[in-house]
mmCIF file of C-alpha atoms in Angstrom:
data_model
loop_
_atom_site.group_PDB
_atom_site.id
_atom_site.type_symbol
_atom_site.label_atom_id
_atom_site.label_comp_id
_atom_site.label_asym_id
_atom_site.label_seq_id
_atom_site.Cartn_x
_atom_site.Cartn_y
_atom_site.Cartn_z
ATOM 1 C CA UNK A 1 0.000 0.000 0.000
ATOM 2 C CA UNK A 2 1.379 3.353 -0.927
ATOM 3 C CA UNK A 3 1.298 4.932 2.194
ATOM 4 C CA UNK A 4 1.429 2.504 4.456
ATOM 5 C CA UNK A 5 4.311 -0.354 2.740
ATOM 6 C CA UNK A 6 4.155 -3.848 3.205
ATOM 7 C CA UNK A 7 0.879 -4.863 4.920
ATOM 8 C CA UNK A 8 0.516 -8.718 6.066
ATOM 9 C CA UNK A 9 -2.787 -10.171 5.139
ATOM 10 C CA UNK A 10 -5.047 -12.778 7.068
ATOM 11 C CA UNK A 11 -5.180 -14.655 4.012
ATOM 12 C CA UNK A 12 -2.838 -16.057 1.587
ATOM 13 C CA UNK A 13 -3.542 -16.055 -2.036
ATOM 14 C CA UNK A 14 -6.623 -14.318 -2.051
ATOM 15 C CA UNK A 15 -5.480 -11.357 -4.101
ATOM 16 C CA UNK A 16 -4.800 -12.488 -7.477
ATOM 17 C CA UNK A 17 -1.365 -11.826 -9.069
ATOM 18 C CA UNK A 18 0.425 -10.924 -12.426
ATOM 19 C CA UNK A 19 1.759 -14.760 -12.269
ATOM 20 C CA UNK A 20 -2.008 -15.791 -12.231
ATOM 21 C CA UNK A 21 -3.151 -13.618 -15.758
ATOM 22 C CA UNK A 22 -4.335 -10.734 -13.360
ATOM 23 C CA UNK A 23 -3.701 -7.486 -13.791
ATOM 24 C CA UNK A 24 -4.279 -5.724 -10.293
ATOM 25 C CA UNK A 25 -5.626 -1.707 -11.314
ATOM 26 C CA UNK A 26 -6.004 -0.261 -7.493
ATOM 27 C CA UNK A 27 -6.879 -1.438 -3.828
ATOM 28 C CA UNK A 28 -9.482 0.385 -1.466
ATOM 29 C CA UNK A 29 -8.968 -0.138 2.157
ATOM 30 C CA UNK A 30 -12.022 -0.057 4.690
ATOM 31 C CA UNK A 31 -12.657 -0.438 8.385
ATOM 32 C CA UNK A 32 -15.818 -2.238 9.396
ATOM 33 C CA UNK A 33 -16.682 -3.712 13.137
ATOM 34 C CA UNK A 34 -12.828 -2.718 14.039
ATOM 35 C CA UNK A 35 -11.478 -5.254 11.202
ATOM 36 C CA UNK A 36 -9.539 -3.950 8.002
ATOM 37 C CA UNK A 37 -10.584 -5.205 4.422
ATOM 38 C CA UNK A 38 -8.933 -4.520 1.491
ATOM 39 C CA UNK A 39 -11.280 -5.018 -2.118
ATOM 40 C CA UNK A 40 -8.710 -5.061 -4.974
ATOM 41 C CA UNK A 41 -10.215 -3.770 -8.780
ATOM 42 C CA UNK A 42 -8.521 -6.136 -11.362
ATOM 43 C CA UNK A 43 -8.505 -6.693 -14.788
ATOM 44 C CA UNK A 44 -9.146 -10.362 -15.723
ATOM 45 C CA UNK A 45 -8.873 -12.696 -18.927
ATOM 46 C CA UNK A 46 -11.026 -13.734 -20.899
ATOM 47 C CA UNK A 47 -12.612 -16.948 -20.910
ATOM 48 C CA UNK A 48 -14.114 -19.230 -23.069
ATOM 49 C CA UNK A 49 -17.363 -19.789 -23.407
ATOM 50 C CA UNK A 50 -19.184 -22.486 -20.973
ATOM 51 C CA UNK A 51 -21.422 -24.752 -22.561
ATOM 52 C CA UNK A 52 -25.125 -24.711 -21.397
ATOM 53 C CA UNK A 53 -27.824 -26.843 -21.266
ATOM 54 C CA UNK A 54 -31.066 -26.729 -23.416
ATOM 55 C CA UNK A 55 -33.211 -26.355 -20.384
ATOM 56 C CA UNK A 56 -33.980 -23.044 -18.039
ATOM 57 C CA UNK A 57 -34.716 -22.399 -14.607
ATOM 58 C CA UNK A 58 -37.752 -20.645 -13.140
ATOM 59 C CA UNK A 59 -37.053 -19.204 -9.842
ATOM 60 C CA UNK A 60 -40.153 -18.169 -7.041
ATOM 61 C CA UNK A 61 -38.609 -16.225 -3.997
ATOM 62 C CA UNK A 62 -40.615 -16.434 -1.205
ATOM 63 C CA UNK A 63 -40.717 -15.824 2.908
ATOM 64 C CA UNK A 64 -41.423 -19.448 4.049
ATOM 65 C CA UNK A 65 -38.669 -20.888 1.867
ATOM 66 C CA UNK A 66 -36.125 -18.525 0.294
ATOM 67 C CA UNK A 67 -35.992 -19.922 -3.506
ATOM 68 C CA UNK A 68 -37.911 -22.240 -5.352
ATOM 69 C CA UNK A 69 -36.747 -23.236 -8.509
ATOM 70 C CA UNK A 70 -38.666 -25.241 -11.357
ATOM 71 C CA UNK A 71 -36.257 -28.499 -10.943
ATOM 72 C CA UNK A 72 -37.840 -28.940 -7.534
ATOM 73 C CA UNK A 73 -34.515 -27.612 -5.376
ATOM 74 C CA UNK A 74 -35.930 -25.619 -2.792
ATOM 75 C CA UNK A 75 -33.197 -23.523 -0.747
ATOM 76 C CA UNK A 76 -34.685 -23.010 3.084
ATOM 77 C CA UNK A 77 -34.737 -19.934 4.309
ATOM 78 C CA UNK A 78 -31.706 -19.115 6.363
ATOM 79 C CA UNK A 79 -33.536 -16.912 9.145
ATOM 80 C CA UNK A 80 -35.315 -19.926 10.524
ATOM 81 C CA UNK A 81 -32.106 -21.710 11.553
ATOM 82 C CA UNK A 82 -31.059 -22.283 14.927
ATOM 83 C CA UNK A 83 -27.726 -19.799 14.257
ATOM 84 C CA UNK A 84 -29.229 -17.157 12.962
ATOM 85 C CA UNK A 85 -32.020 -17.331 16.264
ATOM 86 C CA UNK A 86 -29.392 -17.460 18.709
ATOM 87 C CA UNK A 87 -27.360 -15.028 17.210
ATOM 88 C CA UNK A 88 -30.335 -12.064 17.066
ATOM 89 C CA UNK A 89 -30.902 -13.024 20.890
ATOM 90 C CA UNK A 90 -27.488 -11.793 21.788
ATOM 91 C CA UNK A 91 -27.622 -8.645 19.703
ATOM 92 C CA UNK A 92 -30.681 -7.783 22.486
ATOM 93 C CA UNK A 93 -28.829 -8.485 24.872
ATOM 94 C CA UNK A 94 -25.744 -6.974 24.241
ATOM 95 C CA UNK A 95 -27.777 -3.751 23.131
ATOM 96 C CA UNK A 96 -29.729 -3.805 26.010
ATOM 97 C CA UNK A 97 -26.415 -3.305 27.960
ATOM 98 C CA UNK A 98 -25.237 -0.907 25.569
ATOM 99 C CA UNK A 99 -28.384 1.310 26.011
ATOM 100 C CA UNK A 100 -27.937 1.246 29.889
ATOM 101 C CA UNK A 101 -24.228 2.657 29.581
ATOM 102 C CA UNK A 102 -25.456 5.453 27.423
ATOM 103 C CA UNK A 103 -27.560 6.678 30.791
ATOM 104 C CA UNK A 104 -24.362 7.458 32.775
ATOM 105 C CA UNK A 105 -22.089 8.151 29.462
ATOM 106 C CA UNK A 106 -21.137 11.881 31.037
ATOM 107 C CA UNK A 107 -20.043 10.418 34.261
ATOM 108 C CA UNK A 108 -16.855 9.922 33.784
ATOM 109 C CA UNK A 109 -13.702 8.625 31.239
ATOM 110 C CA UNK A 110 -13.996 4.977 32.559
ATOM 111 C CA UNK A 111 -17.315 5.041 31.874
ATOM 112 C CA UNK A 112 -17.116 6.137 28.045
ATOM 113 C CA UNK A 113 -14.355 3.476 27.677
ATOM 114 C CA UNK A 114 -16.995 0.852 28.572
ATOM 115 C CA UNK A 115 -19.338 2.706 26.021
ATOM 116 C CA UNK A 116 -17.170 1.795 23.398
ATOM 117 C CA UNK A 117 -15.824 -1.470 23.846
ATOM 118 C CA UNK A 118 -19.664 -2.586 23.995
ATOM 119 C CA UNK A 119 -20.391 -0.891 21.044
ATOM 120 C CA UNK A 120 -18.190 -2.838 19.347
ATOM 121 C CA UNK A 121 -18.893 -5.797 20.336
ATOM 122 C CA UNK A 122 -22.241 -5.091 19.031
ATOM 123 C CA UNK A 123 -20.941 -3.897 16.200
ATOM 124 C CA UNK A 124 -19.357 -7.263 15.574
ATOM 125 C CA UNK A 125 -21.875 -8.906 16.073
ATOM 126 C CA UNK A 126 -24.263 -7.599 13.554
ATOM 127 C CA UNK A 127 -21.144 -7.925 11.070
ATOM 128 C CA UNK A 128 -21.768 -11.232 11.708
ATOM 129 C CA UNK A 129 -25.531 -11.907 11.017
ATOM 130 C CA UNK A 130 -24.547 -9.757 7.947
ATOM 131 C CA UNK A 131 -21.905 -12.403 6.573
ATOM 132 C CA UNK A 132 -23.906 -15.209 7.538
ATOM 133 C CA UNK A 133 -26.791 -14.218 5.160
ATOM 134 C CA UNK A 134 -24.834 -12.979 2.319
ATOM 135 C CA UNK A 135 -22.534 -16.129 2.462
ATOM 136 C CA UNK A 136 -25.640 -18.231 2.150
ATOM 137 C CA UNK A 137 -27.028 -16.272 -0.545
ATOM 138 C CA UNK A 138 -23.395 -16.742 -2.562
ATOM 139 C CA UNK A 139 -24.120 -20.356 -2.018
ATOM 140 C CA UNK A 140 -27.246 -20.053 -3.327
ATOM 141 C CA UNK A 141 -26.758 -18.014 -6.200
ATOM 142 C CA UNK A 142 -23.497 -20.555 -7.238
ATOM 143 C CA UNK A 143 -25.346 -23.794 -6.601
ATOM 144 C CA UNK A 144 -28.151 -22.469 -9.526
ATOM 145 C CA UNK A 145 -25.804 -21.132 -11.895
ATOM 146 C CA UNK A 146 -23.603 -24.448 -11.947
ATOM 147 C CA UNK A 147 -26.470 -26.258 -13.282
ATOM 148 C CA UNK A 148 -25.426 -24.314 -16.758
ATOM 149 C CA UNK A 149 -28.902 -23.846 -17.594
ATOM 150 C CA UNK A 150 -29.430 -21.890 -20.729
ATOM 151 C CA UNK A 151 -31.965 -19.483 -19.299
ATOM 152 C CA UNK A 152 -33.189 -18.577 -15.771
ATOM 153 C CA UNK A 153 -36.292 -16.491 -15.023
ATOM 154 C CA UNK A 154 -37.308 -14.271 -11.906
ATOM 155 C CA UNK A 155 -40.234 -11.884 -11.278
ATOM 156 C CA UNK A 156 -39.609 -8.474 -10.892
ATOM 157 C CA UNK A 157 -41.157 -8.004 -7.503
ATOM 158 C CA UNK A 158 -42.386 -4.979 -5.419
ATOM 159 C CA UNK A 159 -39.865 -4.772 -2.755
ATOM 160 C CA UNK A 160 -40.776 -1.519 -1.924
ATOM 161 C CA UNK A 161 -44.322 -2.109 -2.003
ATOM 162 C CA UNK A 162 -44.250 -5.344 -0.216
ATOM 163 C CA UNK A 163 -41.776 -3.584 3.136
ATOM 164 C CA UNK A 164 -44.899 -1.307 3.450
ATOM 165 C CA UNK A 165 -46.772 -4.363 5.730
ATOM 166 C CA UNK A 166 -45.542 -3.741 8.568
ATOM 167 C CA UNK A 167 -46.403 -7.469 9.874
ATOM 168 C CA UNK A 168 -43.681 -8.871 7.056
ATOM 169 C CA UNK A 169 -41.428 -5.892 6.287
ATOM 170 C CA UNK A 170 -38.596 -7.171 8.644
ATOM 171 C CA UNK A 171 -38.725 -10.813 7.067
ATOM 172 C CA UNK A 172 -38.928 -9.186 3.931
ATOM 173 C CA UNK A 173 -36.144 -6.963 4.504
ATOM 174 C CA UNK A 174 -33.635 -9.847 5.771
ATOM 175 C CA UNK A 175 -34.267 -11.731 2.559
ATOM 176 C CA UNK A 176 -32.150 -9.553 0.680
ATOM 177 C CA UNK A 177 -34.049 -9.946 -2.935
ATOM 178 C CA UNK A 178 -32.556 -7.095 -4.556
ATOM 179 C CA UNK A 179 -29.013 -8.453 -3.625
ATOM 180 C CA UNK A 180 -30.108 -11.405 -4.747
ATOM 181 C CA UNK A 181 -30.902 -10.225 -8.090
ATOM 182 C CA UNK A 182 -27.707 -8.008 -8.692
ATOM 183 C CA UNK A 183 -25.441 -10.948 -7.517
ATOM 184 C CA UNK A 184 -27.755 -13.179 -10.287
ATOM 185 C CA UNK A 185 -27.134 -10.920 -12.714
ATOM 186 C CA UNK A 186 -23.395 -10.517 -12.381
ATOM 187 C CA UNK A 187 -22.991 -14.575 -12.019
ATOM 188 C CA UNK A 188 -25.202 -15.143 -15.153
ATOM 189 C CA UNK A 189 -23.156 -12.606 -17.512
ATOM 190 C CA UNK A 190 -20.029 -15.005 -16.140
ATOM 191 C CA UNK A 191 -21.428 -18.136 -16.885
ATOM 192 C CA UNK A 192 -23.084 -16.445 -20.343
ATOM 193 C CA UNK A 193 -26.758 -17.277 -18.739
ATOM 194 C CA UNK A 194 -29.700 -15.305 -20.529
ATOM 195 C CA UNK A 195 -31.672 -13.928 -17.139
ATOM 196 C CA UNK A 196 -35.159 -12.874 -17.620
ATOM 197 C CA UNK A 197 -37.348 -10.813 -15.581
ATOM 198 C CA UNK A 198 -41.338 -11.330 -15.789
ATOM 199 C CA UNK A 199 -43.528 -8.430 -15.126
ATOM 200 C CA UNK A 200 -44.657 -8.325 -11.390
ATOM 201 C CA UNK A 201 -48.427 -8.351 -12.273
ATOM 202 C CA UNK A 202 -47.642 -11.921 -14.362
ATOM 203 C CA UNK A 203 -50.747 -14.324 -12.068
ATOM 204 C CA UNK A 204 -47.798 -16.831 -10.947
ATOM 205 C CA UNK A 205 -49.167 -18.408 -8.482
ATOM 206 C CA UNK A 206 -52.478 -18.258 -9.110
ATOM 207 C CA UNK A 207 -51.894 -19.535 -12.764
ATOM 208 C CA UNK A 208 -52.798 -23.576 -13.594
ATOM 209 C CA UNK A 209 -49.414 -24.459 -15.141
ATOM 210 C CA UNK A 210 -51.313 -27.768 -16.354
ATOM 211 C CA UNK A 211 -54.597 -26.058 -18.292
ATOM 212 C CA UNK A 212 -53.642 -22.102 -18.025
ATOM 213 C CA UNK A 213 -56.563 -21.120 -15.611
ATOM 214 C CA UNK A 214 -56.350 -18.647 -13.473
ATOM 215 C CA UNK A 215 -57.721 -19.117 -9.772
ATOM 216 C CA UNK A 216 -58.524 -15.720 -8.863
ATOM 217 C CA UNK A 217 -59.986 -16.742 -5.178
ATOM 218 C CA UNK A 218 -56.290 -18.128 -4.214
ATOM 219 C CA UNK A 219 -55.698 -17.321 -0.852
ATOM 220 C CA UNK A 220 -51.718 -16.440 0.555
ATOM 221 C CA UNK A 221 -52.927 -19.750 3.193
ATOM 222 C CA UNK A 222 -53.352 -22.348 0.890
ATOM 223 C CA UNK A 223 -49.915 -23.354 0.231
ATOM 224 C CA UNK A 224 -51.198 -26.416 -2.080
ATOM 225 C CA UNK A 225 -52.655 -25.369 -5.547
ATOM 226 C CA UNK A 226 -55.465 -27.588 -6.787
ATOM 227 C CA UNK A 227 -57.500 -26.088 -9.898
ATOM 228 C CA UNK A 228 -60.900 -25.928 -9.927
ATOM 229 C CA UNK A 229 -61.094 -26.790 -13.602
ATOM 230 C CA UNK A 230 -58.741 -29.366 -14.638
ATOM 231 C CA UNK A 231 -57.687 -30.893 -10.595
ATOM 232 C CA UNK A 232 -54.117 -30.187 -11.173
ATOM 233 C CA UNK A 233 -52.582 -30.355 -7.933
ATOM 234 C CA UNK A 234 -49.530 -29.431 -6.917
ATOM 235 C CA UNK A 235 -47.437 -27.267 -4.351
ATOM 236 C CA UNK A 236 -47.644 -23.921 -4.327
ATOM 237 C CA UNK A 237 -44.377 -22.170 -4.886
ATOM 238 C CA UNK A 238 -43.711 -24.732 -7.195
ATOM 239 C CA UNK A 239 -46.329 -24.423 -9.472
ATOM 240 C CA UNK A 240 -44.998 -20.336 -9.633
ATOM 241 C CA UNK A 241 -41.467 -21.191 -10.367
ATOM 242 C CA UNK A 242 -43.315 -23.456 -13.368
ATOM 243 C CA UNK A 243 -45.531 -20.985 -14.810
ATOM 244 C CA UNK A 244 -42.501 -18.305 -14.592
ATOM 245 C CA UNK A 245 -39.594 -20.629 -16.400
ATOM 246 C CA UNK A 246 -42.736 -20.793 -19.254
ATOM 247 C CA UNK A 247 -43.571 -16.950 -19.250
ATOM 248 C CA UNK A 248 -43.796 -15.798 -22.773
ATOM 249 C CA UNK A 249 -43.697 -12.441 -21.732
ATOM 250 C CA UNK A 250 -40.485 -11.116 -19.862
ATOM 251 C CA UNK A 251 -37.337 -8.846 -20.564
ATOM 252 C CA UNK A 252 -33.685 -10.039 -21.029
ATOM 253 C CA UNK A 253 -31.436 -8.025 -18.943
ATOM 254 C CA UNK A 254 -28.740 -10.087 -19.387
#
């Protein structure tokens, strides 16, 4: 680093080098939750073009289960684990014992100290819950694209509109759907995917994928769709990701 010299890193071989086909352009260092990071901007070769499949991939995101894709591979939603729950009840309580040292903050240097170590500690914390979910939606993201399929479809939902329910706009908002999608995008002009995006007022869900009728009295409850015309049955989220990998209408943003 320029002004700094030689810096030793945590890990080895992370940053690519010249003897690797890299070419490194410059290097931003940040600070978050007391730990350094460095993010390196790089010019890289070019590679040859992967080989897909004939088939696509339809792709529901949801609340109860995170994605849904038309292959039947459902990825759980990572909020409901057992990690993530026991890591959100120790942000309380740390924060609880952050917001009682703010009362006698003026008191004293000790005091102020104390402040600060506990701040970060929460601060660490949350860094934490932050990786956790954005590792798992990496995961996700890479375990869909290495199927090589030669087209993969998502709706173009309402985040916005949907954070406004104030019963779901914390679940909502720890889904992470529009990082989702610009991850998607970057991966799929890697792997040469075609990603398409139906319109948000496309009937999904409440489209048969078997006969094509729409069940207009579908309920957000009934998580099994059965249609009242032809008895298709079949599950819910499912039938969605179906019905959107054989949209006719969409846009190719990728």
């Amino acid at each position: 680093i320029p002004t700094l010299g030689w810096v030793r890193l945590k890990e080895k071989g992370y940053i690519p080098t010249t003897k690797d086909g890299f070419t490194v352009r410059s290097g931003t260092v940040s600070k978050k939750a007391g730990r350094y990071y460095v993010s390196v901007l790089i010019d890289i070769p070019d590679k040859i073009n992967i080989k897909n499949n004939d088939s696509g991939i339809g792709i529901d995101l949801g609340l109860k289960e995170f994605a849904i894709c038309s292959d039947h591979t459902i990825y759980q939603n990572v909020n409901k684990t057992n990690n993530i729950k026991k890591l959100e009840k120790k942000i309380k309580r740390e924060q609880r014992k952050m917001s009682r040292k703010i009362v006698s903050i003026k008191k004293g240097e000790s005091t102020q100290k104390n402040f600060v170590k506990q701040k970060l500690k929460v601060q660490k914390l949350y860094q934490r819950l932050a990786n956790i979910r954005t590792d798992y939606l990496n995961k996700t993201i890479n375990s869909i694209v290495k199927t090589k399929p030669s087209f993969i479809v998502i709706e173009d939902l309402n985040v916005r509109g949907m954070m406004k329910n104030r019963y779901l706009s914390k679940a909502i908002a720890q889904q992470k759907f529009f990082e989702f999608r610009t991850k998607l995008i970057s991966k799929c002009k890697e792997y040469n995917i075609e990603l398409r995006v139906v319109d948000r007022w496309y009937p999904s869900s409440k489209l048969c994928h078997n006969c094509g009728h729409i069940k207009k009295d579908l309920k957000l409850s009934d998580r099994t769709y059965i249609c009242s015309k032809c008895g298709y049955t079949e599950d819910r989220d499912i039938n969605a990701s179906l019905n959107l990998r054989d949209a006719e209408t969409y846009t190719i943003i990728q």
